[in-house]
CSV table of C-alpha atoms in Angstrom, one decimal:
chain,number,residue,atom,x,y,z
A,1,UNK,CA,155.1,91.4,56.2
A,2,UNK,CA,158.4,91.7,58.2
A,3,UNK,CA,157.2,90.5,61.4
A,4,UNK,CA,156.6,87.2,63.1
A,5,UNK,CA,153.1,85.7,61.7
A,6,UNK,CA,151.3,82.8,63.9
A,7,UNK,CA,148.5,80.6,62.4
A,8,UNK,CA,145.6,80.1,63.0
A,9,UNK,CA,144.4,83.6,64.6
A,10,UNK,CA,141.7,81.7,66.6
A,11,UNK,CA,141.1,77.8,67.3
A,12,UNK,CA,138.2,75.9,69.0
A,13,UNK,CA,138.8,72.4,69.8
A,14,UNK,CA,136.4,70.3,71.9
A,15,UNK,CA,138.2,68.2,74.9
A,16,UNK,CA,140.7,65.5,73.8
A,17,UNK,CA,141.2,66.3,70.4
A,18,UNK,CA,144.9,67.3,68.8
A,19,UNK,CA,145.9,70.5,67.8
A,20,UNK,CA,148.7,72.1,65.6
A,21,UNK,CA,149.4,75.9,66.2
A,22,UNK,CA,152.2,77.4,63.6
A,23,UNK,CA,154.9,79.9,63.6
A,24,UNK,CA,156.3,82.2,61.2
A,25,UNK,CA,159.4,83.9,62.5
A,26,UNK,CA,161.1,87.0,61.8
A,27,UNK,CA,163.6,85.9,58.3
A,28,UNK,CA,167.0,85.1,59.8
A,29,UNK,CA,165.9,85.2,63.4
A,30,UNK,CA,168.0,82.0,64.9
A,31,UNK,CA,166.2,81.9,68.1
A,32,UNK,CA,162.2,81.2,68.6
A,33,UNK,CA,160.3,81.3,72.0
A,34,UNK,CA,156.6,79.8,72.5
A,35,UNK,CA,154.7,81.0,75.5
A,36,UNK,CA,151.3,80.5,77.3
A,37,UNK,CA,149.1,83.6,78.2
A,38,UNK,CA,146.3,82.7,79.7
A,39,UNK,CA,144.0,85.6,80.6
A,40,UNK,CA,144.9,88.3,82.7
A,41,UNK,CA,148.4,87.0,83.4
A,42,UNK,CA,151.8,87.9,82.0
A,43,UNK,CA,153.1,85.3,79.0
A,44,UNK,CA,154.7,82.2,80.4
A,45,UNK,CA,157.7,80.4,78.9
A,46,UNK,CA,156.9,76.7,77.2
A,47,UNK,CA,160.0,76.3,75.0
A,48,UNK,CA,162.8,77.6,73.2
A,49,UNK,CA,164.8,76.9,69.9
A,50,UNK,CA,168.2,78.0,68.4
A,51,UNK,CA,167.7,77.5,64.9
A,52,UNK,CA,166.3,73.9,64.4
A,53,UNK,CA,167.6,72.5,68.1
A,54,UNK,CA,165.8,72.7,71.3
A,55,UNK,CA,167.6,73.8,73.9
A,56,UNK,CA,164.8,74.6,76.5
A,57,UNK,CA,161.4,72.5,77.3
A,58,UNK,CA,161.5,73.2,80.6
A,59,UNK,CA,158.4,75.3,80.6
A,60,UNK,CA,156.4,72.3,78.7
A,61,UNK,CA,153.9,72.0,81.2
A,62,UNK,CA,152.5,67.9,80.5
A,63,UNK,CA,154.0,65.3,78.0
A,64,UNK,CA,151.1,65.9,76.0
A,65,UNK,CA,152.7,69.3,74.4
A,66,UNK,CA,155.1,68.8,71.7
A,67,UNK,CA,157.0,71.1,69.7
A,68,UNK,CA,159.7,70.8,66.8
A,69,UNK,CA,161.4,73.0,64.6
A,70,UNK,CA,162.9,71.2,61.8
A,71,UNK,CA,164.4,73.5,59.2
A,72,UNK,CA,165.7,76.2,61.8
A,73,UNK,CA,162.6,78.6,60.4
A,74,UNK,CA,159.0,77.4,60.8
A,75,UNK,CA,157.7,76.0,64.1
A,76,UNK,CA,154.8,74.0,65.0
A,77,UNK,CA,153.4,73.8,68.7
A,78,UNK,CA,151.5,70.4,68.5
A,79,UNK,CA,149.2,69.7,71.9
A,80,UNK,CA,147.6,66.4,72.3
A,81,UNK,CA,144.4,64.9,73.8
A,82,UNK,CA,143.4,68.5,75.0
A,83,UNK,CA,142.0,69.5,78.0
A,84,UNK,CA,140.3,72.7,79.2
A,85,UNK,CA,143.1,73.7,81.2
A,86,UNK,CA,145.1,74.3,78.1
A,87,UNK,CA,142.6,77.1,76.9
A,88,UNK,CA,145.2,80.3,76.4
A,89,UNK,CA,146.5,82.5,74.0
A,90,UNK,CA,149.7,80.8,72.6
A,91,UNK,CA,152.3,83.3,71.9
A,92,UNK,CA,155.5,82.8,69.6
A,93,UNK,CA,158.4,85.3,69.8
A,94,UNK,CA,162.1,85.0,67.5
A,95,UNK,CA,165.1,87.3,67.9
A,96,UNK,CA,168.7,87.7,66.1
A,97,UNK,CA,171.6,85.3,67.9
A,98,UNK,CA,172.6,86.8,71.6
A,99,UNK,CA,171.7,90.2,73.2
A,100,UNK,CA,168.3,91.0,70.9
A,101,UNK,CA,164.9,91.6,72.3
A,102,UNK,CA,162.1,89.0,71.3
A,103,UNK,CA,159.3,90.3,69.1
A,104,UNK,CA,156.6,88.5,69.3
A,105,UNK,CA,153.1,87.2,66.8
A,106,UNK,CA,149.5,88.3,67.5
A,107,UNK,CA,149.4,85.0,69.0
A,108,UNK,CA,146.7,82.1,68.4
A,109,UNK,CA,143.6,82.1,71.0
A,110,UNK,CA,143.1,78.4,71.8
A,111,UNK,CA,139.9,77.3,73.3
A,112,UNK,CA,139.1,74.0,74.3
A,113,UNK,CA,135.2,73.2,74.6
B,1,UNK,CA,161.8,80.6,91.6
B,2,UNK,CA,162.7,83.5,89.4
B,3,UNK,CA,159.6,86.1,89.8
B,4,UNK,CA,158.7,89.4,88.8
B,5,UNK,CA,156.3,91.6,90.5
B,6,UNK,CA,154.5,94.4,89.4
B,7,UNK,CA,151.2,96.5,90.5
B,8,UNK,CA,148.4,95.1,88.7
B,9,UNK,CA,146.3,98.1,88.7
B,10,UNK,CA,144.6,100.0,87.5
B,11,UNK,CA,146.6,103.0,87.0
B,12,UNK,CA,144.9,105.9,86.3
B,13,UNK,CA,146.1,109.3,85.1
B,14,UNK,CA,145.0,112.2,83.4
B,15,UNK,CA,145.8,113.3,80.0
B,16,UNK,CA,149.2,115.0,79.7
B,17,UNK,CA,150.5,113.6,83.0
B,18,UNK,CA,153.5,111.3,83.3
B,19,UNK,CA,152.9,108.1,84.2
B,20,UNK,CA,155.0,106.0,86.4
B,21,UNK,CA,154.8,102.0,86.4
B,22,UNK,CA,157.4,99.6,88.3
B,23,UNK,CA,158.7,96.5,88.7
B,24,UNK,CA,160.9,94.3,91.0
B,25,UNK,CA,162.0,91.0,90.1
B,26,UNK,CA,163.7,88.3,92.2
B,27,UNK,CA,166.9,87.1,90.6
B,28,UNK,CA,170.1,89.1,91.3
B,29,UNK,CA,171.7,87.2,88.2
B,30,UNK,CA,169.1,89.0,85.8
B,31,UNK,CA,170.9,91.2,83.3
B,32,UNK,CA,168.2,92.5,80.5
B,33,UNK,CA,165.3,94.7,81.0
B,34,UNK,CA,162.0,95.0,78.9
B,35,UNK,CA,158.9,97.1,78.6
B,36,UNK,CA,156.4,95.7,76.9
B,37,UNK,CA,152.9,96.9,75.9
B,38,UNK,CA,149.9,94.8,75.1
B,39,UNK,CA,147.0,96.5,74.0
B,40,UNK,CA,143.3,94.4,74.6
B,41,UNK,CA,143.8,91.1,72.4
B,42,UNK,CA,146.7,91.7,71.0
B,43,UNK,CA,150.0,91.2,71.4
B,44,UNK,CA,153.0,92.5,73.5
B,45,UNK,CA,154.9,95.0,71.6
B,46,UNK,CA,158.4,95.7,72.4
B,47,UNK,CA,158.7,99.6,74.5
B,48,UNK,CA,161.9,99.9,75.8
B,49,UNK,CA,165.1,97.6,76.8
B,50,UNK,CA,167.7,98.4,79.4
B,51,UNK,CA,170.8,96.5,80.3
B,52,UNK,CA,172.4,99.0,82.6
B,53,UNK,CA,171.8,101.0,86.0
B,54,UNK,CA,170.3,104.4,85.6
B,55,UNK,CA,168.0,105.9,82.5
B,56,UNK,CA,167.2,105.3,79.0
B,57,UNK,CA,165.3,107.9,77.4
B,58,UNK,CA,163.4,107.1,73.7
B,59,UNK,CA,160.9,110.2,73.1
B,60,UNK,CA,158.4,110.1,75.9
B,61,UNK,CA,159.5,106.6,77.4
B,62,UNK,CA,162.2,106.7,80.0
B,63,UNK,CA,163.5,103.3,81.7
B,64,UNK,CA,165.3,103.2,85.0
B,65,UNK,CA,167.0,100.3,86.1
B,66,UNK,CA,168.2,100.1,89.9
B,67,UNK,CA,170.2,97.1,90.2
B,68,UNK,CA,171.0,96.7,93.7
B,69,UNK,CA,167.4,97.8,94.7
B,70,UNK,CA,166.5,94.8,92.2
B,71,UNK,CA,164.0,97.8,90.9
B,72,UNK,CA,162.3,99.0,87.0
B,73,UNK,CA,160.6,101.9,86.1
B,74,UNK,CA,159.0,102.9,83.2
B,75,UNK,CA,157.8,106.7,82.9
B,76,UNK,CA,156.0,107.6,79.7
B,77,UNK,CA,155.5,111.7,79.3
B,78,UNK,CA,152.3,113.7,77.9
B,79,UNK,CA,150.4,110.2,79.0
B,80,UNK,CA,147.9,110.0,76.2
B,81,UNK,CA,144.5,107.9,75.7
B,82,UNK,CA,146.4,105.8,72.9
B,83,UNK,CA,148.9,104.6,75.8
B,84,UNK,CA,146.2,102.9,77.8
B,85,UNK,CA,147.0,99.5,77.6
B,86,UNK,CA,148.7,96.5,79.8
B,87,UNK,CA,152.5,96.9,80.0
B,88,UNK,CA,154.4,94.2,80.8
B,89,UNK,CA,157.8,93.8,82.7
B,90,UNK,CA,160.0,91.0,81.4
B,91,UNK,CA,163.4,90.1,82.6
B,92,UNK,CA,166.4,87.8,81.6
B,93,UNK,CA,169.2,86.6,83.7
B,94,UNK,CA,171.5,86.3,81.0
B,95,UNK,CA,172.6,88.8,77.8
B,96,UNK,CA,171.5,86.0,75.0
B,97,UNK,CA,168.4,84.5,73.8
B,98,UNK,CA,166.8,82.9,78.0
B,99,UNK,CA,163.0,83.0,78.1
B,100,UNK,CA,161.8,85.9,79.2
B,101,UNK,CA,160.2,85.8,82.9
B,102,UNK,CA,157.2,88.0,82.5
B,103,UNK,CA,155.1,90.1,85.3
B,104,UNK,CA,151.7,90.2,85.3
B,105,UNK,CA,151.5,93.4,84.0
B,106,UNK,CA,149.9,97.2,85.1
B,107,UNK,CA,147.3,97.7,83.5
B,108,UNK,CA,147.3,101.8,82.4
B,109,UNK,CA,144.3,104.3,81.8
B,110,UNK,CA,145.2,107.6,80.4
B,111,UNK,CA,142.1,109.9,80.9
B,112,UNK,CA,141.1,112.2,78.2
């Protein structure tokens, strides 16, 4: 598929436990955006890489959310010691270098007994 | 704080009708323009982009962008059930790859 792929689909996590969410983006797409949607609210801004550096972690919202990009392609959101709060649906988006819309995954719906 | 504000809804219209959802957003330094729709459990898919005032027609989507009214519109045409969904108004202040600051979207029902 051509698009951007996120893994899992669906995660259930009981309180304090660590999770890993993955994301596939578009081939040759140099720029990758995570977001938070929780429900019935518009996506919210956690981070932002150009190819394997992180310009933006401004929208991080606790120490306990991590997220790394290594080889400019693949990127894992990592969250720590979760809590209920952090129940969402965790959204990934890439785009081409300057002036591109972001398309974005079907997400990965995180719930956190 | 940047924001963007938009009528939560529900919008209803009838099949065949044009449909009209808007969208103000905060920051005067904001420069790109999105329409996004997000059908129930899935997600956003790109509708329209607009960088500059006025309208931006793609078959029965029109954007309007009203920069000094800090103002945008999306019209869709011959509203049909498929469209019903959440759109979503997302805006950037700068040309290149910024986070998008997202509204909380209208949700649409197009009435068969």
């Amino acid at each position: 598929g051509a698009g951007v792929s996120q893994s899992p689909r669906y995660k259930v996590a009981k309180r304090g436990q660590d999770v890993a969410l993955r994301c596939d983006p578009i081939s040759g797409h140099v720029s990758l955006f995570w977001y938070q949607q929780a429900l019935g609210q518009g996506p919210e801004f956690l981070t932002y890489f150009q190819n394997e550096a992180q310009l933006d972690k401004s929208g991080l919202p606790s120490d306990r959310f991590f997220a790394e990009r290594p080889e400019g392609s693949v990127s894992t959101l990592k969250i720590q010691r979760t809590q209920q709060e952090d129940s969402a649906v965790y959204l990934c988006a890439s785009s081409p270098n300057s002036n591109q819309p972001q398309h974005f995954g079907d997400g990965t719906r995180l719930s956190i007994l | 704080q940047k924001e963007v504000e938009q009528n939560s809804g529900p919008l209803s219209v009838p099949e065949g009708a044009i449909a009209s959802l808007n969208c103000t957003y905060s920051d005067r330094g904001s420069q790109s323009f999105f329409w996004y729709r997000q059908y129930s459990g899935k997600s956003p898919e790109l509708i329209m982009f607009i960088y500059s005032n006025g309208d931006k027609e793609d078959g029965r989507f029109t954007a309007q962008l009203n920069k000094a009214s800090q103002y945008v519109s999306l019209l869709i045409r011959d509203s049909q059930p498929s469209d019903s969904a959440t759109y979503l108004c997302a805006v950037n202040t700068n040309s290149g790859n910024t986070p998008l600051v997202f509204g909380k979207g209208t949700r649409l029902s197009v009435i068969a």
